[in-house]
Amino acid sequence: MTLPNMHDAEPIPAAAQAEIERLLQSGDLFRYTASENAPVTLLEQEFAEALGVKYALAVSSCSAALFLSLKALDLPRDARVLIPGFTFAAVPSAVIHADCVPVLCEVGENYRIDLADFEHQLSDNIAAVIVSHMRGHTSDMDAIMALCDARDIPVVEDAAHSLGTTWKGRNIGTIGRVGCFSFQSYKLINAGEGGILITDDADLVARAVIMSGAYEHNWKKHGHLTNAFARWQNKLPLYNLRLSNLSAAIIRPQIAEIPRRVADGRRNHDRLAAALNATPWLKVPEPLIGEVRAPDSIQFNLCNLPDAECEAFVHEASRLGVKVQLFGLSRDNARAFWNWQFLPEHRELPKTRAMLMRACDVRLPARLSEAEVDAVAQVIVMAAENCFTQPRAFGT
Ligand SMILES: *Cc1c(COP(=O)(O)O)cnc(C)c1O
């Protein structure tokens, strides 16, 4: 069995091509040119319906959606925003972009927010929380919402990598005040770039719509929120983070693919996880009870092994044909908090650091067949056997 290419994307559904051809013929690429039913508007309606929320606003990236969410919450300058210490550098960056201060909390070895540290940090004058469901791992949303609701702290869900994940039957991204998703190529829906925010809060979405670049009366193309829009007319800056009709044409036909991609991704993930968990060295943390995952990658921890052997394992897997990234050992990794030197405040996170030094990351596209997943499993297990079975030489 030859190894699959783990970075190739799926083809974009053929329906996108006819729509793109139509757009190229008409030249109608700007979302606000058509009087109604522009592709971006239809995308917003379809996405809101698919997730079961009232409002959606499509923008240029998930980072833009996170930035606009914080702006739309109307936080004062230098407001403190609590985020997990394990996330992508774009998340603290969006906080800084919104003139706020990122405050990090600990993440456990199961990649989920450490609730004791989260609760402790909440008392540090926190004005808002971004729960980043990193790599699609859901933290305990019941506990997080209870802690935040009790203090009247709004929660933004960074669901960039969680499209299709559910928590006790609810869609991730619909539990906090706002949910943000990405259409960047490595996410479940691939448009190269793009993002969307969803909410049931009319006033919040009106503010976000205007700031995303709905200048003058373009907000009229966002449905019947006249009162909310009238309240904010001319009162907010325009950041122009809009999405193009071309991107919407690429995204829309992929919405129907979500259930298949989720089911196949979970099948592949669970198959590979079973093979890795059968070894004494590799451990895939269990999902939380109530969480149904939609993975397009797998994370596992190396158990009780010294740094040098972990590094050898990464090299051996690569030599055998599978790229394994060990978060904390790869240089300048954008998901290692100690590389976020742009933060105004730094805090050491011993638990998160320990996890990052042993957590491995492997892409696992939903399009892989079970036989291809087995070939990947064989390589990872063989790399572990080659590196970890040598008897250790002690004291010599
Ligand atoms: C990809 C990703 C982002 C950033 O998304 P963009 O659309 O590239 O801005 C943010 N958070 C997480 C967890 C991500 O995986």
Coordinates of C-alpha atoms and ligand atoms in Angstrom, one line a residue:
M1 CA 0.0 0.0 0.0
T2 CA 1.5 3.3 -1.0
L3 CA 1.0 6.2 1.4
P4 CA -1.6 8.8 0.5
N5 CA -0.6 12.5 0.1
M6 CA -1.8 14.0 3.4
H7 CA -1.8 17.5 2.1
D8 CA -3.8 17.2 -1.1
A9 CA -7.3 18.9 -0.9
E10 CA -10.5 17.4 -2.2
P11 CA -11.8 18.7 -5.6
I12 CA -14.2 21.6 -5.3
P13 CA -17.7 20.4 -6.2
A14 CA -18.5 20.8 -9.9
A15 CA -21.5 23.0 -9.2
A16 CA -19.0 25.8 -8.2
Q17 CA -17.5 25.9 -11.7
A18 CA -20.8 26.9 -13.5
E19 CA -21.4 29.6 -10.9
I20 CA -17.9 30.9 -11.2
E21 CA -18.2 31.0 -15.0
R22 CA -21.4 33.0 -14.6
L23 CA -19.8 35.4 -12.2
L24 CA -16.8 35.8 -14.5
Q25 CA -19.1 36.5 -17.5
S26 CA -21.0 39.2 -15.6
G27 CA -18.1 40.6 -13.7
D28 CA -20.4 40.8 -10.6
L29 CA -17.8 40.0 -7.9
F30 CA -18.7 42.5 -5.2
R31 CA -21.3 41.4 -2.6
Y32 CA -23.1 44.6 -2.6
T33 CA -23.5 45.2 -6.4
A34 CA -26.6 43.0 -7.0
S35 CA -29.8 44.4 -5.5
E36 CA -30.5 41.0 -3.9
N37 CA -29.5 37.3 -3.7
A38 CA -25.7 37.9 -4.2
P39 CA -23.8 34.7 -3.7
V40 CA -22.3 36.0 -0.4
T41 CA -25.9 36.8 0.9
L42 CA -27.1 33.4 -0.1
L43 CA -24.1 31.8 1.6
E44 CA -25.0 33.6 4.8
Q45 CA -28.6 32.4 4.7
E46 CA -27.6 28.9 3.9
F47 CA -24.9 28.7 6.6
A48 CA -27.2 30.2 9.3
E49 CA -29.8 27.6 8.4
A50 CA -27.3 24.7 8.4
L51 CA -26.1 25.7 11.9
G52 CA -29.6 26.7 13.2
V53 CA -28.9 30.4 14.1
K54 CA -30.6 33.6 13.1
Y55 CA -27.7 35.6 11.6
A56 CA -24.5 34.9 9.8
L57 CA -21.9 37.4 8.4
A58 CA -19.3 36.2 5.9
V59 CA -16.0 37.9 6.1
S60 CA -12.4 37.5 4.8
S61 CA -11.1 35.0 7.4
C62 CA -11.8 33.5 10.8
S63 CA -9.3 36.0 12.2
A64 CA -11.4 38.8 10.8
A65 CA -14.5 37.2 12.4
L66 CA -12.9 37.0 15.8
F67 CA -11.7 40.6 15.5
L68 CA -15.1 41.8 14.5
S69 CA -16.8 39.8 17.3
L70 CA -14.6 41.6 19.9
K71 CA -15.3 44.9 18.3
A72 CA -19.0 44.2 18.1
L73 CA -19.0 43.4 21.8
D74 CA -18.0 47.0 22.3
L75 CA -15.2 46.2 24.7
P76 CA -13.2 49.2 26.0
R77 CA -9.6 49.7 24.9
D78 CA -7.2 47.4 26.9
A79 CA -10.1 45.1 28.0
R80 CA -8.7 41.7 29.1
V81 CA -9.7 38.7 26.9
L82 CA -9.2 35.2 28.3
I83 CA -8.0 32.7 25.6
P84 CA -6.5 29.2 25.9
G85 CA -2.8 28.9 26.0
F86 CA -3.0 26.2 23.2
T87 CA -4.4 27.8 20.1
F88 CA -3.2 29.3 16.8
A89 CA -1.2 32.6 16.9
A90 CA -4.1 34.2 14.9
V91 CA -6.2 34.2 18.1
P92 CA -4.1 36.3 20.4
S93 CA -3.4 38.4 17.3
A94 CA -7.1 39.1 16.7
V95 CA -7.3 40.2 20.4
I96 CA -4.4 42.6 20.0
H97 CA -5.9 43.9 16.7
A98 CA -9.1 44.7 18.6
D99 CA -7.0 46.8 21.1
C100 CA -7.5 44.3 23.9
V101 CA -5.1 42.4 26.0
P102 CA -4.9 38.5 25.6
V103 CA -4.7 36.6 28.9
L104 CA -3.8 33.0 28.6
C105 CA -5.2 30.1 30.6
E106 CA -3.8 26.6 31.0
V107 CA -4.7 23.7 28.7
G108 CA -4.5 20.1 29.9
E109 CA -2.9 17.0 28.3
N110 CA -6.2 16.2 26.6
Y111 CA -5.8 19.6 24.7
R112 CA -8.9 21.1 26.5
I113 CA -9.1 24.1 28.7
D114 CA -8.0 23.5 32.3
L115 CA -11.2 24.5 34.2
A116 CA -9.5 25.2 37.5
D117 CA -7.1 27.7 35.9
F118 CA -9.8 29.1 33.7
E119 CA -12.0 29.9 36.7
H120 CA -9.0 31.3 38.5
Q121 CA -8.1 33.6 35.6
L122 CA -11.7 34.8 35.2
S123 CA -11.3 36.9 38.3
D124 CA -8.4 38.8 36.7
N125 CA -10.7 41.5 35.4
I126 CA -11.7 39.5 32.3
A127 CA -14.1 41.3 30.0
A128 CA -14.6 38.6 27.4
V129 CA -13.6 35.0 26.7
I130 CA -12.6 33.3 23.4
V131 CA -12.9 29.6 23.6
S132 CA -10.7 28.2 20.9
H133 CA -11.7 24.7 20.1
M134 CA -8.2 23.9 19.0
R135 CA -7.9 21.2 16.3
G136 CA -11.6 20.7 17.0
H137 CA -11.2 19.5 20.6
T138 CA -14.2 20.8 22.6
S139 CA -13.7 22.0 26.1
D140 CA -16.4 21.5 28.7
M141 CA -18.9 24.0 27.3
D142 CA -21.4 23.5 30.1
A143 CA -18.8 24.4 32.8
I144 CA -17.4 27.3 30.7
M145 CA -20.9 28.8 30.0
A146 CA -21.9 28.4 33.7
L147 CA -18.8 30.2 34.9
C148 CA -19.1 33.0 32.3
D149 CA -22.8 33.5 32.6
A150 CA -22.5 33.8 36.4
R151 CA -20.1 36.7 35.8
D152 CA -21.9 38.1 32.8
I153 CA -18.8 37.6 30.6
P154 CA -19.5 37.1 26.9
V155 CA -18.1 34.0 25.2
V156 CA -16.9 34.0 21.6
E157 CA -16.3 30.5 20.2
D158 CA -13.4 30.1 17.8
A159 CA -14.9 27.2 15.9
A160 CA -12.4 27.5 13.0
H161 CA -11.7 23.8 13.2
S162 CA -15.0 22.6 14.6
L163 CA -17.5 22.8 11.8
G164 CA -19.8 19.8 12.3
T165 CA -18.8 19.1 15.9
T166 CA -21.6 18.8 18.4
W167 CA -21.7 19.2 22.2
K168 CA -24.7 17.4 23.8
G169 CA -26.5 17.7 20.4
R170 CA -25.8 21.4 19.9
N171 CA -23.6 22.7 17.1
I172 CA -20.3 24.0 18.3
G173 CA -20.3 27.7 17.4
T174 CA -23.9 28.2 18.6
I175 CA -23.3 27.9 22.3
G176 CA -21.4 31.2 23.0
R177 CA -22.7 34.7 22.1
V178 CA -20.8 34.5 18.7
G179 CA -19.3 31.6 16.8
C180 CA -16.5 32.1 14.2
F181 CA -15.5 29.6 11.5
S182 CA -12.8 29.5 8.8
F183 CA -12.9 28.6 5.1
Q184 CA -9.1 28.5 4.8
S185 CA -7.8 25.5 2.9
Y186 CA -6.9 23.3 5.9
K187 CA -10.5 23.5 7.3
L188 CA -13.6 21.4 6.6
I189 CA -14.8 23.8 3.9
N190 CA -12.0 25.0 1.6
A191 CA -12.2 28.3 -0.2
G192 CA -8.5 29.1 0.1
E193 CA -9.5 32.0 2.5
G194 CA -12.6 33.1 4.1
G195 CA -14.6 33.1 7.4
I196 CA -18.0 33.6 8.9
L197 CA -19.5 34.6 12.2
I198 CA -22.8 33.4 13.5
T199 CA -25.0 34.7 16.3
D200 CA -28.6 35.2 17.5
D201 CA -27.9 38.7 18.8
A202 CA -29.4 41.3 16.4
D203 CA -27.6 44.3 17.8
L204 CA -24.2 42.5 17.8
V205 CA -24.6 41.3 14.2
A206 CA -25.7 44.8 13.1
R207 CA -22.5 46.3 14.5
A208 CA -20.4 43.6 12.9
V209 CA -22.1 44.0 9.5
I210 CA -21.4 47.7 9.5
M211 CA -17.8 47.4 10.7
S212 CA -17.2 44.6 8.1
G213 CA -17.7 47.2 5.4
A214 CA -21.4 47.7 4.8
Y215 CA -21.0 51.4 4.2
E216 CA -23.9 53.8 3.6
H217 CA -27.1 51.7 3.3
N218 CA -25.6 48.4 2.2
W219 CA -26.9 46.9 5.5
K220 CA -30.3 46.8 3.8
K221 CA -29.0 43.7 2.0
H222 CA -28.6 41.9 5.4
G223 CA -32.3 41.3 6.1
H224 CA -34.8 43.0 8.4
L225 CA -32.8 44.5 11.2
T226 CA -33.7 48.1 10.3
N227 CA -33.9 49.3 14.0
A228 CA -30.5 47.9 14.9
F229 CA -28.8 49.2 11.8
A230 CA -30.4 52.7 12.2
R231 CA -29.0 52.8 15.7
W232 CA -25.4 52.3 14.5
Q233 CA -25.5 54.2 11.2
N234 CA -22.4 56.4 10.8
K235 CA -21.3 55.6 14.4
L236 CA -18.8 52.8 13.7
P237 CA -15.5 52.6 11.7
L238 CA -15.5 50.5 8.5
Y239 CA -12.7 47.8 8.5
N240 CA -13.6 46.4 5.1
L241 CA -13.2 42.7 5.8
R242 CA -15.8 41.6 3.2
L243 CA -15.9 38.3 1.3
S244 CA -16.0 38.2 -2.5
N245 CA -18.8 36.5 -4.5
L246 CA -16.2 34.2 -6.0
S247 CA -15.3 32.8 -2.6
A248 CA -19.0 32.4 -1.8
A249 CA -19.5 30.4 -5.1
I250 CA -16.7 28.1 -4.0
I251 CA -18.1 27.7 -0.4
R252 CA -21.8 27.2 -1.1
P253 CA -21.8 23.8 -2.8
Q254 CA -19.5 22.5 0.0
I255 CA -22.2 23.0 2.7
A256 CA -24.0 19.9 1.5
E257 CA -20.7 18.0 1.8
I258 CA -20.4 18.7 5.5
P259 CA -22.2 15.6 6.9
R260 CA -20.1 13.2 4.6
R261 CA -16.8 14.9 5.4
V262 CA -17.6 14.8 9.2
A263 CA -18.6 11.1 9.1
D264 CA -15.6 10.1 7.0
G265 CA -13.2 12.2 9.0
R266 CA -14.5 10.7 12.3
R267 CA -14.2 7.2 10.8
N268 CA -10.6 7.8 9.8
H269 CA -9.7 9.4 13.0
D270 CA -11.2 6.7 15.2
R271 CA -9.6 3.9 13.1
L272 CA -6.1 5.5 13.4
A273 CA -6.7 6.3 17.1
A274 CA -7.4 2.6 17.8
A275 CA -4.1 1.6 16.2
L276 CA -2.1 4.2 18.0
N277 CA -3.7 3.4 21.4
A278 CA -2.8 -0.2 21.0
T279 CA 0.9 0.7 21.5
P280 CA 2.3 1.4 24.9
W281 CA 3.9 4.7 23.8
L282 CA 1.1 6.6 21.9
K283 CA -2.0 7.9 23.5
V284 CA -5.0 9.6 21.8
P285 CA -7.0 11.4 24.5
E286 CA -10.7 10.4 24.7
P287 CA -13.4 12.9 23.5
L288 CA -15.4 14.4 26.4
I289 CA -18.7 12.8 27.2
G290 CA -21.3 14.7 25.1
E291 CA -18.8 15.7 22.4
V292 CA -19.2 14.3 18.9
R293 CA -16.1 15.2 16.9
A294 CA -15.5 16.2 13.3
P295 CA -11.7 15.7 13.0
D296 CA -9.6 16.2 9.9
S297 CA -6.4 15.7 11.8
I298 CA -5.2 13.6 14.7
Q299 CA -3.3 14.5 17.9
F300 CA -1.6 12.0 20.2
N301 CA 0.8 12.2 23.1
L302 CA 4.1 10.4 23.5
C303 CA 4.1 8.7 26.9
N304 CA 6.9 9.0 29.4
L305 CA 9.7 9.4 26.9
P306 CA 12.8 11.7 26.9
D307 CA 13.0 14.7 24.5
A308 CA 15.7 13.0 22.4
E309 CA 13.6 9.9 21.7
C310 CA 10.6 12.1 20.8
E311 CA 12.7 13.9 18.3
A312 CA 14.0 10.7 16.9
F313 CA 10.4 9.4 16.5
V314 CA 9.4 12.5 14.5
H315 CA 12.4 12.0 12.2
E316 CA 11.8 8.3 11.8
A317 CA 8.1 8.8 10.9
S318 CA 9.1 11.4 8.3
R319 CA 11.8 9.0 6.9
L320 CA 9.0 6.4 6.5
G321 CA 6.8 8.9 4.8
V322 CA 4.4 10.5 7.3
K323 CA 4.9 14.0 8.5
V324 CA 4.4 14.2 12.3
Q325 CA 4.6 17.6 13.9
L326 CA 5.5 17.7 17.6
F327 CA 4.1 21.1 18.6
G328 CA 6.7 22.1 21.1
L329 CA 9.7 20.7 19.4
S330 CA 9.2 22.1 15.9
R331 CA 10.9 25.5 15.6
D332 CA 8.9 28.7 15.6
N333 CA 5.6 26.7 15.9
A334 CA 2.7 29.2 15.7
R335 CA 0.7 27.1 18.2
A336 CA 3.4 27.3 21.0
F337 CA 2.6 30.2 23.3
W338 CA 6.2 30.9 24.0
N339 CA 6.6 32.0 20.4
W340 CA 3.9 34.7 20.7
Q341 CA 6.5 37.3 21.5
F342 CA 4.1 40.1 20.4
L343 CA 2.0 39.6 23.5
P344 CA 2.0 42.6 25.9
E345 CA 1.9 40.3 28.9
H346 CA 3.6 37.0 29.3
R347 CA 2.7 34.2 31.7
E348 CA 4.4 30.8 32.0
L349 CA 1.9 27.9 31.6
P350 CA 3.7 24.7 32.9
K351 CA 0.8 22.3 32.1
T352 CA 0.3 23.6 28.6
R353 CA 4.1 23.6 28.0
A354 CA 4.4 20.0 29.2
M355 CA 1.5 19.0 26.9
L356 CA 3.0 20.8 23.9
M357 CA 6.4 19.1 24.4
R358 CA 4.7 15.6 24.0
A359 CA 1.7 16.3 21.7
C360 CA 2.0 15.2 18.0
D361 CA -0.1 16.4 15.1
V362 CA -0.8 14.6 11.9
R363 CA -3.1 15.7 9.1
L364 CA -5.8 13.2 8.3
P365 CA -8.0 14.3 5.4
A366 CA -11.6 12.9 5.3
R367 CA -11.0 11.8 1.7
L368 CA -8.6 9.0 2.8
S369 CA -9.8 5.4 2.4
E370 CA -9.7 3.0 5.3
A371 CA -6.8 1.2 3.5
E372 CA -4.9 4.5 3.3
V373 CA -5.5 5.2 7.0
D374 CA -4.1 1.7 7.8
A375 CA -1.0 2.5 5.8
V376 CA -0.5 5.7 7.8
A377 CA -1.1 3.8 11.0
Q378 CA 1.5 1.2 10.1
V379 CA 4.1 3.9 9.5
I380 CA 3.5 5.7 12.8
V381 CA 3.5 2.5 14.8
M382 CA 6.6 1.3 13.0
A383 CA 8.4 4.6 13.7
A384 CA 7.5 4.2 17.4
E385 CA 8.7 0.6 17.5
N386 CA 12.0 1.6 15.8
C387 CA 12.6 4.4 18.3
F388 CA 11.1 3.2 21.5
T389 CA 11.9 -0.5 21.9
Q390 CA 15.6 -0.2 22.4
P391 CA 16.4 -1.0 26.0
R392 CA 17.4 2.2 27.8
A393 CA 21.0 2.5 29.0
F394 CA 20.9 3.8 32.5
G395 CA 23.9 5.3 34.3
T396 CA 26.5 4.6 31.6
Ligands
LIG1 C1 -7.3 28.2 11.2 C2 -7.6 28.7 12.5 C3 -7.8 30.1 12.8 C4 -7.5 31.1 11.8 O1 -8.4 31.0 10.7 P1 -8.2 32.0 9.4 O2 -9.4 31.9 8.6 O3 -6.9 31.5 8.7 O4 -8.0 33.4 9.9 C5 -8.1 30.4 14.1 N1 -8.3 29.5 15.1 C6 -8.1 28.2 14.9 C7 -8.4 27.2 16.0 C8 -7.8 27.7 13.6 O5 -7.6 26.4 13.4

